[in-house]
CSV table of C-alpha atoms and ligand atoms in Angstrom, one decimal:
chain,number,residue,atom,x,y,z
A,227,MET,CA,-9.2,-51.2,8.0
A,228,THR,CA,-12.3,-51.8,5.7
A,229,GLN,CA,-14.0,-48.6,5.3
A,230,SER,CA,-17.5,-48.1,5.5
A,231,ASN,CA,-19.7,-45.5,3.8
A,232,SER,CA,-18.5,-42.6,5.8
A,233,PRO,CA,-18.3,-38.9,5.3
A,234,GLY,CA,-14.3,-39.5,5.9
A,235,VAL,CA,-12.2,-41.2,8.8
A,236,ALA,CA,-11.5,-39.3,11.8
A,237,LEU,CA,-8.7,-40.0,13.6
A,238,VAL,CA,-8.8,-39.2,17.8
A,239,THR,CA,-6.3,-39.3,20.2
A,240,GLY,CA,-6.8,-39.6,23.7
A,241,ALA,CA,-10.0,-41.4,22.6
A,242,SER,CA,-10.0,-44.3,25.6
A,243,ALA,CA,-11.5,-41.9,28.1
A,244,GLY,CA,-13.1,-38.2,28.6
A,245,ILE,CA,-13.2,-35.5,26.0
A,246,GLY,CA,-11.4,-38.1,23.4
A,247,SER,CA,-13.9,-41.0,24.0
A,248,THR,CA,-16.8,-38.8,23.9
A,249,TYR,CA,-15.6,-37.3,20.6
A,250,ALA,CA,-15.6,-40.7,19.3
A,251,ASP,CA,-19.3,-41.1,20.0
A,252,ARG,CA,-20.3,-38.2,18.5
A,253,LEU,CA,-18.0,-38.5,15.3
A,254,ALA,CA,-19.3,-42.0,14.9
A,255,ARG,CA,-23.0,-41.4,15.2
A,256,ARG,CA,-21.9,-38.5,12.3
A,257,GLY,CA,-20.7,-41.4,10.6
A,258,HIS,CA,-17.1,-41.1,10.4
A,259,ASP,CA,-15.1,-44.3,10.4
A,260,LEU,CA,-12.9,-44.2,13.2
A,261,ILE,CA,-9.2,-45.0,14.5
A,262,LEU,CA,-8.8,-44.3,18.1
A,263,VAL,CA,-5.6,-43.7,19.7
A,264,ALA,CA,-4.1,-44.3,23.0
A,265,ARG,CA,-2.2,-46.1,25.7
A,266,ASP,CA,-4.7,-48.5,27.2
A,267,ALA,CA,-5.5,-50.5,23.9
A,268,ALA,CA,-8.2,-52.6,26.1
A,269,ARG,CA,-10.2,-49.7,26.8
A,270,LEU,CA,-10.1,-48.3,22.9
A,271,GLU,CA,-10.9,-52.2,22.0
A,272,ASP,CA,-14.3,-51.8,24.2
A,273,LEU,CA,-15.0,-48.5,23.0
A,274,ALA,CA,-14.5,-49.9,19.3
A,275,VAL,CA,-16.9,-52.9,20.1
A,276,LYS,CA,-19.9,-50.7,21.4
A,277,LEU,CA,-19.6,-48.0,18.9
A,278,ARG,CA,-19.3,-50.3,15.8
A,279,ALA,CA,-22.8,-52.2,17.6
A,280,GLU,CA,-24.1,-49.1,17.8
A,281,THR,CA,-23.1,-46.8,15.1
A,282,GLY,CA,-22.3,-49.3,12.1
A,283,VAL,CA,-19.2,-47.7,11.3
A,284,ALA,CA,-15.6,-48.9,11.0
A,285,VAL,CA,-13.5,-48.5,14.1
A,286,GLU,CA,-10.0,-49.2,14.3
A,287,VAL,CA,-7.7,-49.5,17.4
A,288,PHE,CA,-4.0,-48.0,17.4
A,289,ARG,CA,-2.0,-48.3,20.6
A,290,ALA,CA,0.6,-45.6,20.6
A,291,ASP,CA,1.6,-43.7,23.3
A,292,LEU,CA,2.7,-40.3,22.3
A,293,THR,CA,5.6,-40.0,24.6
A,294,ASP,CA,7.2,-42.6,22.8
A,295,LYS,CA,9.2,-41.3,19.8
A,296,ALA,CA,8.9,-44.9,17.5
A,297,ASP,CA,4.8,-45.1,18.5
A,298,LEU,CA,4.5,-41.1,17.7
A,299,VAL,CA,6.5,-41.7,14.2
A,300,ARG,CA,4.3,-44.6,13.6
A,301,LEU,CA,1.5,-42.4,14.1
A,302,GLU,CA,2.6,-39.8,12.2
A,303,ASN,CA,3.3,-42.5,8.8
A,304,ARG,CA,-0.2,-43.4,9.5
A,305,LEU,CA,-1.6,-39.6,8.9
A,306,ALA,CA,0.8,-39.7,5.8
A,307,SER,CA,0.3,-42.3,4.0
A,308,ASP,CA,-3.6,-42.9,4.7
A,309,GLU,CA,-5.6,-41.2,2.4
A,310,ALA,CA,-8.8,-42.0,3.5
A,311,ILE,CA,-8.0,-40.0,7.1
A,312,ASP,CA,-10.0,-36.6,7.0
A,313,LEU,CA,-10.3,-35.5,10.2
A,314,VAL,CA,-7.7,-35.1,12.8
A,315,VAL,CA,-8.9,-34.4,16.8
A,316,ASN,CA,-5.4,-33.8,18.2
A,317,ASN,CA,-7.0,-34.4,22.3
A,318,ALA,CA,-4.5,-36.5,24.4
A,319,GLY,CA,-3.5,-34.5,27.1
A,320,ALA,CA,-2.7,-34.8,30.8
A,321,VAL,CA,-2.0,-32.1,33.8
A,322,LEU,CA,0.6,-32.0,36.2
A,323,ALA,CA,0.0,-31.6,40.0
A,324,GLY,CA,1.1,-29.2,42.2
A,325,SER,CA,3.2,-25.5,41.6
A,326,PHE,CA,6.3,-25.4,39.3
A,327,LEU,CA,8.5,-25.5,42.2
A,328,GLU,CA,6.9,-28.5,43.6
A,329,GLN,CA,7.4,-30.3,40.1
A,330,THR,CA,10.5,-32.0,38.9
A,331,PRO,CA,12.0,-31.5,35.6
A,332,GLU,CA,10.9,-34.8,34.6
A,333,GLN,CA,7.6,-34.5,34.9
A,334,ALA,CA,7.4,-30.9,33.1
A,335,ASP,CA,9.8,-32.8,30.4
A,336,GLY,CA,6.9,-35.2,30.0
A,337,LEU,CA,4.0,-32.9,30.0
A,338,ILE,CA,5.8,-31.1,27.2
A,339,GLN,CA,6.5,-34.3,25.3
A,340,LEU,CA,2.8,-35.0,25.3
A,341,ASN,CA,1.0,-31.7,25.5
A,342,VAL,CA,3.0,-30.0,23.0
A,343,VAL,CA,5.7,-32.3,20.9
A,344,ALA,CA,3.1,-34.9,19.8
A,345,VAL,CA,0.6,-32.4,19.4
A,346,ALA,CA,2.7,-30.6,17.2
A,347,ARG,CA,4.5,-33.2,15.5
A,348,LEU,CA,0.9,-34.7,14.7
A,349,ALA,CA,-0.5,-31.6,13.5
A,350,ASN,CA,2.9,-31.3,11.3
A,351,ALA,CA,2.0,-34.8,9.3
A,352,ALA,CA,-2.0,-33.8,9.2
A,353,ALA,CA,-1.1,-30.2,7.7
A,354,LYS,CA,1.3,-31.9,5.1
A,355,ALA,CA,-1.5,-35.0,4.0
A,356,PHE,CA,-4.1,-32.2,4.1
A,357,VAL,CA,-2.6,-29.5,1.7
A,358,ARG,CA,-1.6,-32.6,-0.3
A,359,ARG,CA,-4.8,-33.7,-0.8
A,360,GLY,CA,-6.8,-30.4,-1.0
A,361,HIS,CA,-8.8,-30.8,2.0
A,362,GLY,CA,-9.3,-32.0,5.9
A,363,THR,CA,-9.4,-31.0,8.7
A,364,LEU,CA,-7.3,-30.3,12.1
A,365,VAL,CA,-8.7,-30.1,16.3
A,366,ASN,CA,-6.6,-28.9,18.3
A,367,VAL,CA,-7.5,-29.3,21.9
A,368,GLY,CA,-6.2,-26.5,24.5
A,369,SER,CA,-7.8,-25.0,27.8
A,370,VAL,CA,-8.9,-22.0,28.7
A,371,VAL,CA,-6.1,-22.1,31.4
A,372,GLY,CA,-3.3,-21.1,28.5
A,373,LEU,CA,-5.0,-17.9,28.8
A,374,LEU,CA,-5.4,-17.5,32.4
A,375,PRO,CA,-1.6,-17.4,34.2
A,376,GLU,CA,-3.4,-16.3,37.4
A,377,TYR,CA,-4.6,-19.8,37.3
A,378,ARG,CA,-0.9,-21.0,38.7
A,379,SER,CA,-0.9,-23.9,36.1
A,380,THR,CA,2.1,-22.6,34.7
A,381,VAL,CA,3.8,-25.6,32.7
A,382,TYR,CA,0.2,-27.2,31.4
A,383,GLY,CA,-1.2,-23.4,30.7
A,384,ALA,CA,2.2,-23.5,29.1
A,385,THR,CA,1.4,-26.3,27.1
A,386,LYS,CA,-1.9,-25.1,26.7
A,387,ALA,CA,-1.2,-21.6,25.0
A,388,PHE,CA,1.0,-23.4,22.7
A,389,VAL,CA,-2.1,-25.3,21.4
A,390,LEU,CA,-3.9,-22.0,20.8
A,391,TYR,CA,-0.8,-20.0,18.6
A,392,LEU,CA,-0.2,-23.3,16.6
A,393,THR,CA,-3.8,-23.3,15.7
A,394,GLN,CA,-4.1,-19.8,14.8
A,395,GLY,CA,-0.9,-19.8,13.3
A,396,LEU,CA,-1.1,-22.7,11.1
A,397,ASN,CA,-4.8,-20.9,10.0
A,398,GLN,CA,-2.3,-18.0,8.6
A,399,GLU,CA,-0.1,-20.4,6.7
A,400,ILE,CA,-2.6,-23.0,5.6
A,401,GLY,CA,-6.3,-22.3,6.2
A,402,GLY,CA,-8.5,-21.6,3.3
A,403,ALA,CA,-6.5,-24.3,1.0
A,404,GLY,CA,-9.0,-26.4,2.0
A,405,VAL,CA,-8.1,-27.1,5.4
A,406,THR,CA,-10.3,-26.2,8.5
A,407,LEU,CA,-8.3,-25.5,11.6
A,408,GLN,CA,-10.2,-25.4,15.0
A,409,ALA,CA,-8.5,-24.8,18.9
A,410,VAL,CA,-11.3,-25.8,21.0
A,411,LEU,CA,-10.6,-24.8,24.7
A,412,PRO,CA,-12.4,-26.0,27.5
A,413,GLY,CA,-12.7,-25.1,30.6
A,414,ALA,CA,-12.9,-27.5,33.5
A,415,THR,CA,-15.1,-30.6,32.3
A,416,ARG,CA,-15.9,-33.9,34.3
A,417,THR,CA,-13.2,-36.4,33.3
A,418,GLU,CA,-10.8,-38.5,35.0
A,419,ILE,CA,-7.6,-35.8,34.1
A,420,TRP,CA,-8.7,-34.5,37.6
A,421,GLU,CA,-8.2,-37.8,39.7
A,422,ARG,CA,-4.9,-38.4,37.2
A,423,SER,CA,-3.7,-35.4,39.1
A,424,GLY,CA,-4.3,-35.9,41.9
A,425,ARG,CA,-7.5,-33.9,42.2
A,426,LYS,CA,-10.8,-34.8,43.1
A,427,LEU,CA,-13.6,-34.2,40.9
A,428,ALA,CA,-15.9,-33.7,43.7
A,429,ASP,CA,-13.7,-30.9,45.2
A,430,LEU,CA,-14.7,-28.9,41.9
A,431,ASP,CA,-17.9,-26.2,42.0
A,432,PRO,CA,-20.6,-28.0,39.7
A,433,ASN,CA,-21.3,-24.9,38.7
A,434,ARG,CA,-18.5,-24.0,37.2
A,435,THR,CA,-17.6,-27.6,35.8
A,436,MET,CA,-19.1,-29.1,32.0
A,437,ASP,CA,-20.0,-32.2,31.2
A,438,ALA,CA,-17.9,-33.9,28.5
A,439,GLY,CA,-21.2,-34.4,26.1
A,440,GLU,CA,-21.6,-31.2,26.4
A,441,LEU,CA,-18.5,-30.1,25.8
A,442,VAL,CA,-18.5,-32.0,22.8
A,443,ASP,CA,-21.4,-31.6,21.5
A,444,ALA,CA,-20.6,-27.3,21.6
A,445,ALA,CA,-17.3,-27.8,20.1
A,446,LEU,CA,-18.6,-30.0,17.0
A,447,ALA,CA,-21.4,-27.1,16.9
A,448,GLY,CA,-18.6,-24.5,16.8
A,449,LEU,CA,-16.7,-26.7,14.2
A,450,ASP,CA,-20.1,-26.5,11.9
A,451,LYS,CA,-20.2,-22.7,12.1
A,452,GLY,CA,-16.8,-22.5,11.2
A,453,GLU,CA,-15.0,-21.5,14.1
A,454,LEU,CA,-11.6,-21.0,14.2
A,455,VAL,CA,-11.4,-20.7,18.4
A,456,THR,CA,-14.3,-22.4,19.9
A,457,ILE,CA,-14.6,-21.7,23.8
A,458,PRO,CA,-17.9,-23.6,25.0
A,459,SER,CA,-18.4,-21.7,28.4
A,460,LEU,CA,-17.8,-18.3,27.0
A,461,LEU,CA,-21.5,-16.9,27.0
A,462,ASP,CA,-20.6,-13.4,24.9
A,463,PRO,CA,-18.4,-14.2,21.5
A,464,ALA,CA,-17.7,-10.3,21.7
A,465,GLU,CA,-15.4,-10.7,24.3
A,466,TRP,CA,-13.1,-13.1,22.6
A,467,ASP,CA,-13.4,-10.3,19.6
A,468,ALA,CA,-12.4,-7.9,21.7
A,469,PHE,CA,-9.4,-9.5,22.8
A,470,GLU,CA,-8.1,-10.8,19.7
A,471,ALA,CA,-8.6,-7.2,18.3
A,472,ALA,CA,-6.7,-5.5,20.8
A,473,ARG,CA,-3.6,-8.2,20.4
A,474,VAL,CA,-4.4,-7.1,16.7
A,475,THR,CA,-4.0,-3.6,17.6
A,476,LEU,CA,-0.7,-4.2,19.1
A,477,SER,CA,1.1,-5.5,15.8
A,478,PRO,CA,2.5,-2.8,14.3
A,479,ASN,CA,3.8,-1.6,17.1
A,480,LEU,CA,5.9,-4.5,17.9
A,481,SER,CA,9.3,-4.2,16.0
A,482,HIS,CA,10.9,-0.8,15.5
A,483,ALA,CA,14.8,-0.2,14.8
A,484,HIS,CA,15.1,1.8,17.9
A,485,PRO,CA,13.5,1.1,21.5
A,486,ALA,CA,10.9,2.8,23.1
A,487,PRO,CA,12.5,6.9,24.3
A,488,ARG,CA,10.8,5.3,28.2
A,489,TYR,CA,14.4,3.3,28.3
A,490,GLY,CA,16.7,6.0,27.6
A,491,VAL,CA,19.2,4.6,24.6
A,492,LYS,CA,20.6,6.7,23.4
A,493,VAL,CA,20.1,6.4,19.3
A,494,PRO,CA,21.9,7.7,16.6
A,495,VAL,CA,20.5,10.9,15.0
A,496,ALA,CA,19.7,10.6,11.6
A,497,ALA,CA,21.9,12.9,9.5
B,270,NAP,P1,-8.5,-37.8,30.2
B,270,NAP,O1,-10.2,-38.2,30.9
B,270,NAP,O2,-7.5,-37.8,31.5
B,270,NAP,O3,-8.1,-38.3,29.1
B,270,NAP,C1,-6.9,-38.6,28.4
B,270,NAP,C2,-6.7,-38.9,27.4
B,270,NAP,O4,-5.5,-38.7,27.3
B,270,NAP,C3,-6.9,-40.8,27.6
B,270,NAP,O5,-7.6,-41.1,26.3
B,270,NAP,C4,-5.7,-41.0,27.9
B,270,NAP,O6,-5.4,-42.2,27.7
B,270,NAP,C5,-4.6,-40.5,26.9
B,270,NAP,N1,-3.2,-40.1,27.0
B,270,NAP,C6,-2.9,-39.8,28.3
B,270,NAP,N2,-1.7,-39.7,28.3
B,270,NAP,C7,-1.2,-40.5,27.4
B,270,NAP,C8,-0.1,-41.1,26.2
B,270,NAP,N3,1.1,-40.7,26.7
B,270,NAP,N4,0.0,-41.3,24.9
B,270,NAP,C9,-1.2,-41.3,24.3
B,270,NAP,N5,-2.5,-40.8,25.2
B,270,NAP,C10,-2.6,-40.3,26.3
B,270,NAP,O7,-8.7,-36.1,30.2
B,270,NAP,P2,-9.4,-35.1,29.3
B,270,NAP,O8,-9.9,-34.4,30.2
B,270,NAP,O9,-10.5,-36.1,28.2
B,270,NAP,O10,-8.4,-34.4,28.7
B,270,NAP,C11,-8.5,-34.2,27.1
B,270,NAP,C12,-8.0,-32.7,26.6
B,270,NAP,O11,-8.5,-32.0,27.0
B,270,NAP,C13,-6.7,-33.0,27.1
B,270,NAP,O12,-5.6,-32.1,26.2
B,270,NAP,C14,-6.5,-31.6,28.0
B,270,NAP,O13,-5.6,-31.0,28.3
B,270,NAP,C15,-7.9,-30.8,27.6
B,270,NAP,N6,-8.7,-30.1,28.8
B,270,NAP,C16,-9.4,-31.1,29.8
B,270,NAP,C17,-10.0,-30.1,30.6
B,270,NAP,C18,-11.0,-30.7,31.9
B,270,NAP,O14,-11.3,-30.2,33.1
B,270,NAP,N7,-10.9,-32.3,31.8
B,270,NAP,C19,-10.3,-28.6,30.8
B,270,NAP,C20,-9.8,-28.1,29.6
B,270,NAP,C21,-8.7,-29.2,28.5
B,270,NAP,P3,-4.8,-43.7,28.0
B,270,NAP,O15,-3.9,-43.4,29.1
B,270,NAP,O16,-5.1,-45.1,27.5
B,270,NAP,O17,-3.1,-43.5,27.3
């Protein structure tokens, strides 16, 4: 692509709608040239035309079905070889309708391909490229549902718990090597994801459903502040800190030579 005087090229997956198209809009207004990824090339092209006209940045459309191995590998290769890409927003995702018992194995498989396999493979390609160059930012879009098994969106929630863990783990491995990581955990947000999974936006409680513009503006503000985990709805960040502190308190107690006494397992007496 022809580059303008950009702070770096941002690649956004799931850029044809909702949160991803809003990221594209906001990043263009911050001066990033863009690579927009999704399946619907016509929609991406419409957005590209609009953003080029309104912001003057260079915008490329990269049509890919992230559940298709060949498309995914093409995108990985682009991430590995394009030195200009400095920001990746791993956002494309979907939800499954119904309960676990109502879902087919094929549906669960498809969701895991999109929400987990594609996210991990693109993160792997981006992380290697960023570490090699000594700079880059990887934003992974998770969900608060990944913290909430009570919500009973089990496979979706598990994929989003993966996104949080992936980001925290990568931060341990490569954070600080010039690479910035962020997990964004939206609550319910007004996008097409609801209709796509057979639910009506109108049925959601408007007091608990965020506008995608506010969500992305808060997520970018969190990125600017250096947050590893951004939960735009959370009023008191001390609650997240306490949650994390409780988890860290467990860590020295999770691997021992013998089971805890409450399991009644006979263990050899030390000589
Ligand atoms: P959305 O409006 O339905 O948009 C989803 C985007 O992902 C679209 O651009 C879609 O484009 C793309 N996509 C879907 N399947 C794809 C595939 N196989 N290959 C490539 N791209 C694909 O959803 P959204 O609400 O913006 O969701 C974005 C992210 O936010 C997701 O990861 C979602 O889990 C997360 N999130 C959303 C909410 C919410 O309430 N909206 C809450 C928490 C987290 P094409 O159809 O053109 O491919």
